[in-house]
Short mmCIF file of C-alpha atoms in Angstrom, two decimals:
data_model
loop_
_atom_site.label_atom_id
_atom_site.label_comp_id
_atom_site.label_asym_id
_atom_site.label_seq_id
_atom_site.Cartn_x
_atom_site.Cartn_y
_atom_site.Cartn_z
CA MET A 1 7.36 -32.54 -1.17
CA LYS A 2 5.71 -33.47 -4.42
CA ALA A 3 6.34 -31.98 -7.81
CA ARG A 4 4.83 -32.70 -11.16
CA GLY A 5 6.04 -31.76 -14.59
CA GLU A 6 5.33 -32.53 -18.16
CA LEU A 7 7.91 -32.94 -20.89
CA SER A 8 7.02 -33.56 -24.51
CA PHE A 9 9.17 -34.90 -27.31
CA GLY A 10 8.44 -35.33 -30.96
CA PRO A 11 7.81 -38.73 -32.51
CA LEU A 12 10.47 -41.42 -32.36
CA PRO A 13 12.06 -42.82 -35.50
CA ASP A 14 10.48 -46.02 -36.76
CA VAL A 15 12.15 -48.91 -34.97
CA THR A 16 11.52 -51.30 -37.86
CA ARG A 17 13.28 -49.08 -40.41
CA ASP A 18 16.19 -47.68 -38.43
CA GLY A 19 16.80 -49.45 -35.11
CA GLU A 20 20.04 -47.59 -34.40
CA ALA A 21 18.43 -44.17 -34.84
CA PHE A 22 15.57 -45.29 -32.61
CA THR A 23 18.00 -46.48 -29.92
CA ALA A 24 20.10 -43.31 -30.16
CA GLU A 25 17.02 -41.07 -29.87
CA VAL A 26 15.68 -43.02 -26.88
CA GLU A 27 19.08 -42.78 -25.15
CA ARG A 28 19.27 -39.04 -25.92
CA ARG A 29 15.81 -38.48 -24.46
CA LEU A 30 16.53 -40.58 -21.38
CA ASN A 31 19.80 -38.70 -20.79
CA HIS A 32 17.93 -35.41 -21.15
CA ILE A 33 15.29 -36.52 -18.64
CA PHE A 34 17.95 -37.81 -16.24
CA LEU A 35 19.88 -34.50 -16.39
CA LEU A 36 16.66 -32.56 -15.94
CA ALA A 37 15.74 -34.68 -12.90
CA GLN A 38 19.19 -34.11 -11.38
CA SER A 39 18.88 -30.38 -11.97
CA VAL A 40 15.44 -30.27 -10.33
CA GLU A 41 16.72 -32.35 -7.40
CA ALA A 42 19.65 -29.97 -6.92
CA ASP A 43 17.33 -26.95 -7.09
CA LEU A 44 15.01 -28.53 -4.52
CA HIS A 45 17.96 -29.28 -2.26
CA ASP A 46 19.16 -25.66 -2.51
CA GLU A 47 15.66 -24.35 -1.83
CA THR A 48 15.29 -26.65 1.18
CA GLU A 49 18.57 -25.41 2.63
CA ALA A 50 17.58 -21.78 2.00
CA ARG A 51 14.25 -22.33 3.72
CA GLU A 52 15.93 -23.95 6.72
CA VAL A 53 18.31 -21.00 7.04
CA GLY A 54 15.37 -18.61 6.73
CA ASP A 55 13.39 -20.55 9.33
CA GLN A 56 16.30 -20.44 11.75
CA ARG A 57 16.72 -16.69 11.18
CA VAL A 58 13.02 -16.03 11.74
CA SER A 59 13.00 -18.25 14.84
CA LYS A 60 15.98 -16.40 16.27
CA GLU A 61 14.39 -13.02 15.50
CA LEU A 62 11.09 -14.03 17.08
CA GLY A 63 12.92 -15.30 20.16
CA SER A 64 14.72 -11.98 20.42
CA ARG A 65 11.47 -10.02 20.06
CA PHE A 66 9.76 -12.24 22.62
CA SER A 67 12.59 -11.64 25.09
CA THR A 68 12.36 -7.88 24.50
CA LEU A 69 8.59 -7.87 25.04
CA GLU A 70 8.94 -10.03 28.12
CA GLU A 71 11.49 -7.59 29.57
CA GLN A 72 9.22 -4.62 28.80
CA SER A 73 6.31 -6.38 30.46
CA ARG A 74 8.41 -7.13 33.53
CA ARG A 75 9.47 -3.46 33.77
CA ALA A 76 5.84 -2.33 33.48
CA GLU A 77 4.84 -4.75 36.24
CA ILE A 78 7.61 -3.47 38.51
CA GLN A 79 6.62 0.13 37.83
CA GLY A 80 2.98 -0.74 38.61
CA LEU A 81 3.98 -2.36 41.90
CA ARG A 82 6.07 0.68 42.83
CA THR A 83 3.13 2.96 42.11
CA GLN A 84 0.81 0.75 44.14
CA VAL A 85 3.20 0.66 47.11
CA PHE A 86 3.58 4.45 46.93
CA GLY A 87 -0.23 4.80 46.88
CA TRP A 88 -0.68 2.56 49.92
CA CYS A 89 2.04 4.49 51.77
CA ALA A 90 0.30 7.75 50.89
CA VAL A 91 -3.02 6.36 52.21
CA ALA A 92 -1.30 5.18 55.41
CA ALA A 93 0.40 8.55 55.85
CA GLY A 94 -2.93 10.29 55.29
CA LEU A 95 -4.62 8.12 57.94
CA ILE A 96 -1.81 8.81 60.41
CA VAL A 97 -1.98 12.56 59.80
CA GLN A 98 -5.76 12.51 60.08
CA SER A 99 -5.65 10.49 63.31
CA ALA A 100 -3.00 12.82 64.75
CA ALA A 101 -5.06 15.83 63.76
CA ASP A 102 -8.16 14.33 65.39
CA LEU A 103 -6.23 13.73 68.64
CA TRP A 104 -4.85 17.29 68.83
CA VAL A 105 -8.04 19.07 67.97
#
């Protein structure tokens, strides 16, 4: 993951006039940037963990839905086969009745 930011500071004290003030300001700015970087890193870590938890939850939910749909599909297939078998039995019974009727008439 890439991130980009921009941070602006005012001008630094003149190093030739007051070296200690220059050094103190540079250290203050570096400490500020370091703390900001740590804060951003911690936020990114927290967001990454939250996304992983969310991904796992969504994956589990999708797996559950898939299983439910698969079970419904299987039930529909079984019901279709039952209907088809009943239809073929009805056709066979009709042929038997018709043949018997033809023999007795």
